[in-house]
Tab-separated table of C-alpha atoms in Angstrom:
chain	number	residue	atom	x	y	z
A	27	LYS	CA	27.151	5.111	2.251
A	28	TYR	CA	24.575	3.462	-0.031
A	29	GLN	CA	26.337	0.152	0.575
A	30	LYS	CA	25.220	0.367	4.209
A	31	ILE	CA	21.560	0.132	3.184
A	32	ALA	CA	21.914	-1.863	-0.045
A	33	ALA	CA	20.882	-5.187	1.513
A	34	ALA	CA	17.818	-3.583	3.099
A	35	VAL	CA	16.837	-1.948	-0.210
A	36	ASP	CA	17.182	-5.301	-1.945
A	37	CYS	CA	14.999	-6.866	0.749
A	38	ILE	CA	12.364	-4.144	0.242
A	39	ASN	CA	12.387	-4.604	-3.529
A	40	LYS	CA	11.895	-8.356	-3.192
A	41	ASN	CA	9.408	-8.389	-0.313
A	42	TYR	CA	7.399	-5.142	-0.375
A	43	ALA	CA	4.203	-6.979	-1.285
A	44	ASN	CA	4.207	-9.439	1.587
A	45	GLY	CA	3.110	-6.872	4.172
A	46	GLN	CA	5.677	-8.142	6.676
A	47	LEU	CA	8.471	-5.569	6.316
A	48	ARG	CA	9.402	-3.700	9.475
A	49	ILE	CA	11.608	-0.634	9.372
A	50	SER	CA	13.289	-1.714	12.602
A	51	ALA	CA	14.262	-5.054	11.024
A	52	LEU	CA	15.582	-3.307	7.913
A	53	ALA	CA	17.636	-0.984	10.106
A	54	GLU	CA	18.983	-3.933	12.069
A	55	MET	CA	19.911	-5.628	8.790
A	56	SER	CA	21.910	-2.492	7.988
A	57	SER	CA	23.525	-2.445	11.458
A	58	MET	CA	22.164	0.964	12.357
A	59	SER	CA	19.479	2.584	14.429
A	60	THR	CA	15.994	2.889	12.991
A	61	ARG	CA	16.299	6.673	12.989
A	62	TYR	CA	19.645	6.753	11.184
A	63	PHE	CA	18.469	4.148	8.687
A	64	GLY	CA	15.424	6.304	7.906
A	65	GLU	CA	17.556	9.408	7.490
A	66	LEU	CA	20.081	7.688	5.232
A	67	PHE	CA	17.337	6.013	3.207
A	68	SER	CA	15.640	9.389	2.709
A	69	VAL	CA	18.885	10.906	1.439
A	70	PHE	CA	19.063	8.335	-1.357
A	71	PHE	CA	15.370	7.953	-2.212
A	72	GLY	CA	13.881	11.305	-1.222
A	73	VAL	CA	11.250	9.674	0.986
A	74	PRO	CA	11.242	7.641	4.197
A	75	PRO	CA	11.325	3.842	3.829
A	76	LYS	CA	7.664	3.477	4.796
A	77	THR	CA	6.608	5.860	2.005
A	78	TYR	CA	8.873	4.071	-0.485
A	79	ILE	CA	7.301	0.717	0.397
A	80	LEU	CA	3.782	2.149	0.156
A	81	ARG	CA	4.528	3.637	-3.262
A	82	MET	CA	5.779	0.279	-4.519
A	83	GLN	CA	2.660	-1.447	-3.197
A	84	LEU	CA	0.395	1.136	-4.833
A	85	GLU	CA	2.209	0.968	-8.179
A	86	THR	CA	1.794	-2.797	-8.184
A	87	ALA	CA	-1.874	-2.394	-7.261
A	88	LYS	CA	-2.414	0.090	-10.104
A	89	ASN	CA	-0.830	-2.295	-12.591
A	90	LEU	CA	-2.952	-5.196	-11.343
A	91	LEU	CA	-6.136	-3.131	-11.411
A	92	LEU	CA	-5.531	-2.258	-15.049
A	93	SER	CA	-4.178	-5.571	-16.261
A	94	SER	CA	-6.225	-8.196	-14.438
A	95	ASP	CA	-9.758	-9.088	-13.460
A	96	GLU	CA	-8.679	-9.906	-9.890
A	97	SER	CA	-11.019	-8.562	-7.241
A	98	VAL	CA	-10.019	-5.438	-5.333
A	99	GLY	CA	-9.726	-7.586	-2.207
A	100	GLY	CA	-7.447	-10.020	-3.994
A	101	ILE	CA	-5.268	-7.194	-5.244
A	102	ALA	CA	-5.120	-5.674	-1.764
A	103	ALA	CA	-3.900	-8.996	-0.364
A	104	ALA	CA	-1.433	-9.518	-3.221
A	105	CYS	CA	0.096	-6.106	-2.539
A	106	GLY	CA	0.544	-6.650	1.188
A	107	PHE	CA	-2.427	-4.791	2.629
A	108	SER	CA	-4.072	-6.356	5.657
A	109	ASP	CA	-7.632	-5.699	4.475
A	110	VAL	CA	-9.528	-4.263	1.540
A	111	TYR	CA	-10.912	-1.351	3.591
A	112	SER	CA	-7.496	0.049	4.528
A	113	PHE	CA	-6.230	-0.582	0.990
A	114	SER	CA	-9.166	1.314	-0.522
A	115	LYS	CA	-8.785	4.196	1.916
A	116	ILE	CA	-5.042	4.544	1.282
A	117	PHE	CA	-5.454	4.073	-2.474
A	118	LYS	CA	-8.076	6.835	-2.658
A	119	ARG	CA	-6.005	9.165	-0.457
A	120	GLU	CA	-2.953	8.697	-2.672
A	121	THR	CA	-4.574	8.627	-6.132
A	122	GLY	CA	-7.781	10.580	-5.683
A	123	LYS	CA	-9.852	7.620	-6.894
A	124	SER	CA	-11.145	4.442	-5.374
A	125	PRO	CA	-9.561	1.256	-6.747
A	126	SER	CA	-12.753	0.457	-8.671
A	127	ALA	CA	-12.969	3.965	-10.138
A	128	PHE	CA	-9.280	3.794	-11.072
A	129	ARG	CA	-9.846	0.492	-12.850
A	130	LYS	CA	-12.913	1.804	-14.653
A	131	ALA	CA	-11.137	5.014	-15.756
A	132	GLY	CA	-8.089	3.069	-16.938
A	133	ASN	CA	-10.150	0.642	-18.956
A	134	ALA	CA	-12.011	3.512	-20.612
A	135	LEU	CA	-8.778	4.768	-22.210
């Protein structure tokens, strides 16, 4: 059954940072309903596709925060977030730290 979603997973892995992925389009690519796609995706990855995409975006953001001097706004854009405010809010909700605090803590190690 993984083969049914393999193309969509490949698309996610290549395009998660562009901010343009739509679950409905991924489901259509897999020739299934959005609901069934989400259920099947969750079976294989343990989370819904939206959560998987968000986790990939946040992991990329964490790496960029620690390895570059790019502004938080630039990193937000590079990871597919529409604006720095929503990026910062989501980042803090998921990590417990603001992007700037995360960067500062990581550089202190």
